[in-house]
mmCIF file with all atom_site columns, C-alpha atoms in Angstrom:
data_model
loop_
_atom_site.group_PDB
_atom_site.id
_atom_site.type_symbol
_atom_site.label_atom_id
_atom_site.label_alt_id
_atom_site.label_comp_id
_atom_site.label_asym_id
_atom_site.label_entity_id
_atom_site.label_seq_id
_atom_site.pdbx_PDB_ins_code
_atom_site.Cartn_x
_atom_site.Cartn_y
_atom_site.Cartn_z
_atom_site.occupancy
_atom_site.B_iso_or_equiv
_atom_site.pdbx_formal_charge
_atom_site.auth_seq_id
_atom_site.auth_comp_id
_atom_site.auth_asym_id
_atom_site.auth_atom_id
_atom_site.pdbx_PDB_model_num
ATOM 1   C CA . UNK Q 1 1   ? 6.130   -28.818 -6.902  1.00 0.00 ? 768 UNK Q CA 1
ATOM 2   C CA . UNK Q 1 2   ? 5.030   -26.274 -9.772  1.00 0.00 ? 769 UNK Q CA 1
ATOM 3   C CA . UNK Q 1 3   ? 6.699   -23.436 -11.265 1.00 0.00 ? 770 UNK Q CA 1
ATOM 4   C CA . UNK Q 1 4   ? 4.808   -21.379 -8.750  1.00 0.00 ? 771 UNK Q CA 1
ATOM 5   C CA . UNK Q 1 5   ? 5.073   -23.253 -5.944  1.00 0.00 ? 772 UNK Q CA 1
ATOM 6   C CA . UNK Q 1 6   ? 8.890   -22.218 -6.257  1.00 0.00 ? 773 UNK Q CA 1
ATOM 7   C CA . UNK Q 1 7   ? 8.675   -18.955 -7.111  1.00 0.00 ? 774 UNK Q CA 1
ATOM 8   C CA . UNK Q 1 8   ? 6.446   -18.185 -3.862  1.00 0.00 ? 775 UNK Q CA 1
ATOM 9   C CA . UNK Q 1 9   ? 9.554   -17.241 -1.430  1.00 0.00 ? 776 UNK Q CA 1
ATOM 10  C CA . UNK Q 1 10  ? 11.013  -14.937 -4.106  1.00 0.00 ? 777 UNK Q CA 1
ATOM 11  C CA . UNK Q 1 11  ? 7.619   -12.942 -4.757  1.00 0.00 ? 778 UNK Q CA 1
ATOM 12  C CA . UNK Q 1 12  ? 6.752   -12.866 -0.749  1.00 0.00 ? 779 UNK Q CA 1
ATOM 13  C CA . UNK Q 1 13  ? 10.147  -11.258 -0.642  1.00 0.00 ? 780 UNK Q CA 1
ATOM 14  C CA . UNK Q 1 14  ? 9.709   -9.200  -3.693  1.00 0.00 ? 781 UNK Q CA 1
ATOM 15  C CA . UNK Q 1 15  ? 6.255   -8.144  -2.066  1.00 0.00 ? 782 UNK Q CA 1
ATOM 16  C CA . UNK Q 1 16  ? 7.642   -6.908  1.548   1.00 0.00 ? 783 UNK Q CA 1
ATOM 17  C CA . UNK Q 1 17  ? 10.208  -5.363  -0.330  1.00 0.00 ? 784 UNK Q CA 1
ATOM 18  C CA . UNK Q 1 18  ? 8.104   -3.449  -2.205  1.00 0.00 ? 785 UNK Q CA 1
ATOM 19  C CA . UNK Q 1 19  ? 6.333   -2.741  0.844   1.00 0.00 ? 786 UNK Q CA 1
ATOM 20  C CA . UNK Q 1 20  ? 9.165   -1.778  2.528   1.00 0.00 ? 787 UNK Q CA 1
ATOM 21  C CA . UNK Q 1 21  ? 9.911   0.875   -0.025  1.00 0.00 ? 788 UNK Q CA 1
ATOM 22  C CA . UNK Q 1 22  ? 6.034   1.983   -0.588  1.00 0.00 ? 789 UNK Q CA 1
ATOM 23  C CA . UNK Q 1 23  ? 5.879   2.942   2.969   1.00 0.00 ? 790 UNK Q CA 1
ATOM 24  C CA . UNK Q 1 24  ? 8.834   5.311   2.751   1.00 0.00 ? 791 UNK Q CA 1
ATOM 25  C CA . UNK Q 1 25  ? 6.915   6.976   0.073   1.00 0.00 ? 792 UNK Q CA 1
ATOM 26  C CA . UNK Q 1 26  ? 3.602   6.930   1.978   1.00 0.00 ? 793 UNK Q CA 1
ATOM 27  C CA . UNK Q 1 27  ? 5.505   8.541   5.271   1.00 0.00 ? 794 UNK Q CA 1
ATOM 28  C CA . UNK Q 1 28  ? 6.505   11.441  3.039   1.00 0.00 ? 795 UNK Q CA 1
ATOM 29  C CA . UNK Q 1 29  ? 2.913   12.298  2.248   1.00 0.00 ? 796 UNK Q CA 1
ATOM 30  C CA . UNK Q 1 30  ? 1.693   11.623  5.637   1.00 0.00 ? 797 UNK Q CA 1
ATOM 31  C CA . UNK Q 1 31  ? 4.336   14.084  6.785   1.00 0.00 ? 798 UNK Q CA 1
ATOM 32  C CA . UNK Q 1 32  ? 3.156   16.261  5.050   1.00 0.00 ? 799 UNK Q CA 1
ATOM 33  C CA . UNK Q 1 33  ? -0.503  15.640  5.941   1.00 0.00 ? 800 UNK Q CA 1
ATOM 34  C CA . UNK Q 1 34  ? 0.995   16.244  9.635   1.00 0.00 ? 801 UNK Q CA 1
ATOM 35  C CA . UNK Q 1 35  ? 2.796   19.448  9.059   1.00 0.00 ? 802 UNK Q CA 1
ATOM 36  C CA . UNK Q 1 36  ? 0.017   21.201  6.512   1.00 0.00 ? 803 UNK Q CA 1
ATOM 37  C CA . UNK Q 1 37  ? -2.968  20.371  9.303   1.00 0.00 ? 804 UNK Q CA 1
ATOM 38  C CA . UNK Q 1 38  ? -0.812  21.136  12.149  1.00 0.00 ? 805 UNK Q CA 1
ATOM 39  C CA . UNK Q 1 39  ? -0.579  17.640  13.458  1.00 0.00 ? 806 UNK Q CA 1
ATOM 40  C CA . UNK Q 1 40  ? -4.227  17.748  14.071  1.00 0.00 ? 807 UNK Q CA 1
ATOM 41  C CA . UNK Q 1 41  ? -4.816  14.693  11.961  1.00 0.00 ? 808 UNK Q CA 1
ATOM 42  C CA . UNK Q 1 42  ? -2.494  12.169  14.700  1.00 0.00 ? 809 UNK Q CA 1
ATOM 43  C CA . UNK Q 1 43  ? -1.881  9.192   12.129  1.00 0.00 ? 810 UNK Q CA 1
ATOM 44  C CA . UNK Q 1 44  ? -0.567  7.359   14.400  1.00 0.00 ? 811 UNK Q CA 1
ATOM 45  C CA . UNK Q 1 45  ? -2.644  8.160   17.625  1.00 0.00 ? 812 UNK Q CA 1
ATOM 46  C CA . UNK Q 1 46  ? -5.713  7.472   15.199  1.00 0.00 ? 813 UNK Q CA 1
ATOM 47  C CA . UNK Q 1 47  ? -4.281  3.893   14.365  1.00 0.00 ? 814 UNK Q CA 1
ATOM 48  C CA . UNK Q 1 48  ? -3.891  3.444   18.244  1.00 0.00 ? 815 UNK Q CA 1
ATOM 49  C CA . UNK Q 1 49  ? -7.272  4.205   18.951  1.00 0.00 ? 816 UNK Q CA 1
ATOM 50  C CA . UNK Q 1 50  ? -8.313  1.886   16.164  1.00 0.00 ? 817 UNK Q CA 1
ATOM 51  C CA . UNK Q 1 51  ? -6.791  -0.534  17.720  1.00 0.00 ? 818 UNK Q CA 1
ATOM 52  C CA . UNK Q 1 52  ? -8.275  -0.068  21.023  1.00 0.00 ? 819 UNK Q CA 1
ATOM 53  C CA . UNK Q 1 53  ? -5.096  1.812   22.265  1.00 0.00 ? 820 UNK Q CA 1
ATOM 54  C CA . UNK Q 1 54  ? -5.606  5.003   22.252  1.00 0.00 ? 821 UNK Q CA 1
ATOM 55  C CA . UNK Q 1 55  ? -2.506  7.114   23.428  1.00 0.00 ? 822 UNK Q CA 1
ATOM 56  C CA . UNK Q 1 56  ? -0.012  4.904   22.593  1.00 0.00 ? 823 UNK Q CA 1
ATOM 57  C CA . UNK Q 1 57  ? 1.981   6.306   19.842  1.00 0.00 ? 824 UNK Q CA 1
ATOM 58  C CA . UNK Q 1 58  ? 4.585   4.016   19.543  1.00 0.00 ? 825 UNK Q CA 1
ATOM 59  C CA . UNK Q 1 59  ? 2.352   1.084   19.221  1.00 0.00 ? 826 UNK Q CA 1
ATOM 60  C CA . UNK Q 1 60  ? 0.381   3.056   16.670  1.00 0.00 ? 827 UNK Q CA 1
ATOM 61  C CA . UNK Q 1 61  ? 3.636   3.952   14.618  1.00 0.00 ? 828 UNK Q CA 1
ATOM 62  C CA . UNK Q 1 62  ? 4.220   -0.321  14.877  1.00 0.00 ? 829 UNK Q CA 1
ATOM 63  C CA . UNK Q 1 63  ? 1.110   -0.950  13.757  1.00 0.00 ? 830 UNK Q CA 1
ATOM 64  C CA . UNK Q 1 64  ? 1.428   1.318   10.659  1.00 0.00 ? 831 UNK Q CA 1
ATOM 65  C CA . UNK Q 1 65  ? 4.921   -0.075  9.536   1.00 0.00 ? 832 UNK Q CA 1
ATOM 66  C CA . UNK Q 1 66  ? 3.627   -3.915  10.141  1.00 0.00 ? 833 UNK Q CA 1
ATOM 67  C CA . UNK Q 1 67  ? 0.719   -3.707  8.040   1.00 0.00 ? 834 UNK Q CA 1
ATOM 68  C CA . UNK Q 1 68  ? 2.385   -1.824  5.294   1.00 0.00 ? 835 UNK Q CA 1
ATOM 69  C CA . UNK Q 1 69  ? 5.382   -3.548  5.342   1.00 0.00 ? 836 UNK Q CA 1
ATOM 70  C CA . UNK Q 1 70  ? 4.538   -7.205  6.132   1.00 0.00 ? 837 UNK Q CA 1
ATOM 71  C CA . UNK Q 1 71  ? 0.489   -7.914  5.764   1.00 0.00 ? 838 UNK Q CA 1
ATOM 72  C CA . UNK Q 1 72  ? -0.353  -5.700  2.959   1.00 0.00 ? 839 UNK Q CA 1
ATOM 73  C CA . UNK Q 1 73  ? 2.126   -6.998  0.793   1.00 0.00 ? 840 UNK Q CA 1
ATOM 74  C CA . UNK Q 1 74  ? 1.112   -10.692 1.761   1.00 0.00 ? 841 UNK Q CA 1
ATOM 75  C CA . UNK Q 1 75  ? -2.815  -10.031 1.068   1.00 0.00 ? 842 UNK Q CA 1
ATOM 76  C CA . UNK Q 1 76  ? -1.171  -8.537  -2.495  1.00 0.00 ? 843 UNK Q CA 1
ATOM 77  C CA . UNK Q 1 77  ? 0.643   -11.549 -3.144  1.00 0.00 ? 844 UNK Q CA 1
ATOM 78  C CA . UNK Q 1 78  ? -1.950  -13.506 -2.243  1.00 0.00 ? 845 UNK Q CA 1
ATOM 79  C CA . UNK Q 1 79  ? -4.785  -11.912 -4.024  1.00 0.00 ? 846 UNK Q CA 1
ATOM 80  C CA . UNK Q 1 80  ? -2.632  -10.279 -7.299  1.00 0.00 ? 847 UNK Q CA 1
ATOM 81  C CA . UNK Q 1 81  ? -4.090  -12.313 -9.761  1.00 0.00 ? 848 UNK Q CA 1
ATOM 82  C CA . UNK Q 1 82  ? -7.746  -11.668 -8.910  1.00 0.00 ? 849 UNK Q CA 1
ATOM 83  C CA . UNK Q 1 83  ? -6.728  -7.652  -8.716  1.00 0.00 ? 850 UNK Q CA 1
ATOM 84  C CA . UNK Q 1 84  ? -7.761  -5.793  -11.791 1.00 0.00 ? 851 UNK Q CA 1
ATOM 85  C CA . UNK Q 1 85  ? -4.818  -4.121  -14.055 1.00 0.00 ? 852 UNK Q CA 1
ATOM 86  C CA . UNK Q 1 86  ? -3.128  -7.011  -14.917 1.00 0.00 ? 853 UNK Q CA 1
ATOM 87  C CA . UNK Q 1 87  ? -0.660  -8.288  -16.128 1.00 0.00 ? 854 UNK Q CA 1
ATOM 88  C CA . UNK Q 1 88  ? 1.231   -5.231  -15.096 1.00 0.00 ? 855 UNK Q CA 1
ATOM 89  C CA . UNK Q 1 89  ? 1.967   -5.438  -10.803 1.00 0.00 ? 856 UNK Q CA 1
ATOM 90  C CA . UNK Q 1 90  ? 2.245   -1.517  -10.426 1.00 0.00 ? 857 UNK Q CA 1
ATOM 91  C CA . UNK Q 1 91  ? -1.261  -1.272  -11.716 1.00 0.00 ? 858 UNK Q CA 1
ATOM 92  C CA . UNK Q 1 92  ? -2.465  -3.782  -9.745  1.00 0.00 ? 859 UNK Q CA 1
ATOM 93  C CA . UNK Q 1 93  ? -0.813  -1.811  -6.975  1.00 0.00 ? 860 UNK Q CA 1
ATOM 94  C CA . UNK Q 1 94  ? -2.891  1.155   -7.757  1.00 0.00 ? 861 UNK Q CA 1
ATOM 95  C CA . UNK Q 1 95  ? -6.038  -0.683  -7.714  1.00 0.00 ? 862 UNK Q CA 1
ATOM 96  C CA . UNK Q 1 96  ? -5.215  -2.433  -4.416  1.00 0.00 ? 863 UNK Q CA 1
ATOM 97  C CA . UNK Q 1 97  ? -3.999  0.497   -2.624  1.00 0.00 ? 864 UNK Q CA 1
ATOM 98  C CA . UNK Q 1 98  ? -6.839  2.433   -3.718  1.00 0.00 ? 865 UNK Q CA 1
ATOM 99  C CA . UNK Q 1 99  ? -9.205  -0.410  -1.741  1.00 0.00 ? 866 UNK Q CA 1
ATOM 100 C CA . UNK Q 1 100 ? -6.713  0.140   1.157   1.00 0.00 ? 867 UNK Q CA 1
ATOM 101 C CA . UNK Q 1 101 ? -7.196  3.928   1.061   1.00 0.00 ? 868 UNK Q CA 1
ATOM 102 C CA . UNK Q 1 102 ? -11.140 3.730   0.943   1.00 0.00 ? 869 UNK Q CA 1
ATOM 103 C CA . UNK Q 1 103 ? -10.806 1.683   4.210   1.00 0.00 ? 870 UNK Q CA 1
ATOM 104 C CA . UNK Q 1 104 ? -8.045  3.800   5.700   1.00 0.00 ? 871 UNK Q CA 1
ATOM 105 C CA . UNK Q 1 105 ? -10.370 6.882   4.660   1.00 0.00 ? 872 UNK Q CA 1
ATOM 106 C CA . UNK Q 1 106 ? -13.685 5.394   6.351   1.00 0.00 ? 873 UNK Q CA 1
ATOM 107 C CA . UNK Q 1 107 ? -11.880 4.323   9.139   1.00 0.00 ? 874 UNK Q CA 1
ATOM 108 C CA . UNK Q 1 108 ? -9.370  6.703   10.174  1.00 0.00 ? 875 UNK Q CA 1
ATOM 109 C CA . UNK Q 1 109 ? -11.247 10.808  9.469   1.00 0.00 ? 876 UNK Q CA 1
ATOM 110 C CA . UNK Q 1 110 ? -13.907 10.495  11.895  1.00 0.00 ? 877 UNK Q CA 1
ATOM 111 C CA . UNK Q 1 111 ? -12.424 13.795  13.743  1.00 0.00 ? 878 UNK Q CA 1
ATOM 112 C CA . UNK Q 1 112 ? -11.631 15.384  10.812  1.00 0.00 ? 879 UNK Q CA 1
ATOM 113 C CA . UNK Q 1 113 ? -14.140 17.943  9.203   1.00 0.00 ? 880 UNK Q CA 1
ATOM 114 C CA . UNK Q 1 114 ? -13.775 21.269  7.129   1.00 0.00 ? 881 UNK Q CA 1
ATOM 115 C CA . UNK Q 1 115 ? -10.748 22.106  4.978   1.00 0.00 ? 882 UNK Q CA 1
ATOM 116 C CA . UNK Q 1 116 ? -8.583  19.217  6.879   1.00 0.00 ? 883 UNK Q CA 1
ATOM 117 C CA . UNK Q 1 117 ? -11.015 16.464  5.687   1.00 0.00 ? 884 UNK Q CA 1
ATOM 118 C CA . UNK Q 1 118 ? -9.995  18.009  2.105   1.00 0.00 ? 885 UNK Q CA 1
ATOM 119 C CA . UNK Q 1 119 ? -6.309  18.146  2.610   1.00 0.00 ? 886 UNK Q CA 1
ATOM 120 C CA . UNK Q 1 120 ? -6.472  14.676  4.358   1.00 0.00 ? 887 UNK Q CA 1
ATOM 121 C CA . UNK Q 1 121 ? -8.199  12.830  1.506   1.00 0.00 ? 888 UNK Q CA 1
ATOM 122 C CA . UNK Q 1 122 ? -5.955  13.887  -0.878  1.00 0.00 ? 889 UNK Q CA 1
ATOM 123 C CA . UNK Q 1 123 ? -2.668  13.656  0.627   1.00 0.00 ? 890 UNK Q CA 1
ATOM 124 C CA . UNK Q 1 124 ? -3.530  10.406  2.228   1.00 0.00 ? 891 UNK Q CA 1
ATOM 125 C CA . UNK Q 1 125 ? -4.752  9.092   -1.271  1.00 0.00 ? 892 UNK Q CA 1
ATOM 126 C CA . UNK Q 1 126 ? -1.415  10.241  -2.756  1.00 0.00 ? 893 UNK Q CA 1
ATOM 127 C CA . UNK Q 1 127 ? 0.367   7.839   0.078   1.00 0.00 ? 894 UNK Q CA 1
ATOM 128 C CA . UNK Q 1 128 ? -1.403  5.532   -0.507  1.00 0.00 ? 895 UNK Q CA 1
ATOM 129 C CA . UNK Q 1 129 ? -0.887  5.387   -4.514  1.00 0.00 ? 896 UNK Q CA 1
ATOM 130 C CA . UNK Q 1 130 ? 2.297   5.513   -4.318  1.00 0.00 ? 897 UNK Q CA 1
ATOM 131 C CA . UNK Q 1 131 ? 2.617   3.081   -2.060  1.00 0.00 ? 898 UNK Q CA 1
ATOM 132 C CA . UNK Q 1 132 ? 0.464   0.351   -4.068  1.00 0.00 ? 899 UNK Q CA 1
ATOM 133 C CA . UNK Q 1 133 ? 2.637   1.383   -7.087  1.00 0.00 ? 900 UNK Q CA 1
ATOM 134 C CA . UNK Q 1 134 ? 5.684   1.414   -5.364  1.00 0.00 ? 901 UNK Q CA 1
ATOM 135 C CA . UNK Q 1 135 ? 4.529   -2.245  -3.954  1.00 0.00 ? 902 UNK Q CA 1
ATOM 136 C CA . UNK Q 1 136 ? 3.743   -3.504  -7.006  1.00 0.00 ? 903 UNK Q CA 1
ATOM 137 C CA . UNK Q 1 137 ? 6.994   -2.531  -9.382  1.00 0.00 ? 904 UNK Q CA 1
ATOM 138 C CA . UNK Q 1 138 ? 9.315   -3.629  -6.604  1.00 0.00 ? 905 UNK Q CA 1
ATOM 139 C CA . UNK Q 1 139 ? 7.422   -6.904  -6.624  1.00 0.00 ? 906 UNK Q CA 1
ATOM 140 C CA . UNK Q 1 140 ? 7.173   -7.106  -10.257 1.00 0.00 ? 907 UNK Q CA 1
ATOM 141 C CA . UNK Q 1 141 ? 10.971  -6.257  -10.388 1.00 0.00 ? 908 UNK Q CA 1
ATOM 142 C CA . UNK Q 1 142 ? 11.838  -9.477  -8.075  1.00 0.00 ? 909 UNK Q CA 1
ATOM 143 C CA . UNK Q 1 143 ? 9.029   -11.622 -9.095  1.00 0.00 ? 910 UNK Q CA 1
ATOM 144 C CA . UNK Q 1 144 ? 10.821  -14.160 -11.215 1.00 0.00 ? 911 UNK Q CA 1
ATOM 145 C CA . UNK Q 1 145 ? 8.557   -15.452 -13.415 1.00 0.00 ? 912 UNK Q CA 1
ATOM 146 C CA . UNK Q 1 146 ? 7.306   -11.305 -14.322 1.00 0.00 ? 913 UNK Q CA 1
ATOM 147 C CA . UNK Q 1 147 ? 8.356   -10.201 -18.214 1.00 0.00 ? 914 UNK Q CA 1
ATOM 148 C CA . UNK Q 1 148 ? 8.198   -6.721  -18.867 1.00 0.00 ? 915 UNK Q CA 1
ATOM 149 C CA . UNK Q 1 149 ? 7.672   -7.591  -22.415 1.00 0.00 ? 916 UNK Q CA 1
ATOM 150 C CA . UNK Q 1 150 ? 4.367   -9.259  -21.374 1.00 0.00 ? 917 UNK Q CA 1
ATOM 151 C CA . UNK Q 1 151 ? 3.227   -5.898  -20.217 1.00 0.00 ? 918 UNK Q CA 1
ATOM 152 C CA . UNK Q 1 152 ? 3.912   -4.239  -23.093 1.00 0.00 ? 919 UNK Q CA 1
ATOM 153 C CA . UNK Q 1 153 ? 2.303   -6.740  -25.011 1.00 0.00 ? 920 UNK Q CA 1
ATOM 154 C CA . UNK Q 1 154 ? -1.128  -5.980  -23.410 1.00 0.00 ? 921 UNK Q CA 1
ATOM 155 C CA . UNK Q 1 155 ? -0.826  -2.398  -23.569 1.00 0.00 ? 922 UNK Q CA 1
ATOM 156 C CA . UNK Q 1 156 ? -0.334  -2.590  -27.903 1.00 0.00 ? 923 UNK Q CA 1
ATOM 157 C CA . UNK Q 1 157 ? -3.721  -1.691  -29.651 1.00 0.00 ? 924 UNK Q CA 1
ATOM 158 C CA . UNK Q 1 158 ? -4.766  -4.728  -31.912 1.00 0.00 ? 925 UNK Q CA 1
#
């Protein structure tokens, strides 16, 4: 068994951690999003009718907190080292959560037009950058085998 082979529990824990905490964060924004369009934007009853369930707002709301809090942060740990922005996990976070976003934003603003679509790109991009940063300096944090040094290392002009 390798070094990373042990390691693997620690950063799958580090990663739903950090997505645990990066959906917090995104919630605030989408809040926001909610109170600033006049719940007109339904997060939630959008999710449900993505996933063929429209009306259902609590399974909406369950789908939202498992797939930011469970499979997001798998897929991260999973694909982290092919993420640009390394060696640093926060900016890998940023990169990855910007992929989620484009999805979440092609998906997800087919009913919204005018001045909404503008205040729902950009508060739903701010969720979602602070979740993928959030995600990836908790996981960094836990991730046993991360030095902070190593990061600063590859930010130092030669």
């Amino acid at each position: 068994m390798g070094l990373a082979d042990r390691n693997r529990p620690r950063q799958i824990l580090g990663a739903i951690a950090g997505g645990v905490v990066g959906m917090a964060a995104m919630s605030i924004a989408f809040a926001l999003l909610e109170v600033e369009t006049r719940y007109e934007v339904g997060i939630f009853a959008g999710i449900a009718r993505f996933v063929m369930l429209p009306g259902n707002l609590l399974f909406g709301f369950l789908v939202f907190v498992a797939f930011g809090a469970v499979v997001w942060p798998l897929l991260f740990v999973l694909f982290e080292d092919r993420i640009p922005g390394g060696p640093d996990p926060a900016r890998r976070g940023l990169v990855f959560a910007t992929l989620l976003w484009v999805l979440f934003a092609l998906t997800g603003s087919g009913e919204v037009t005018g001045a909404t679509l503008l205040i729902y790109g950009s508060l739903t991009l701010v969720g979602h950058l602070a979740y993928g940063f959030i995600l990836g300096a908790v996981y960094g944090r836990i991730r046993p085998d991360f030095s902070v040094s190593e990061v600063r290392e590859s930010r130092e002009v030669p």
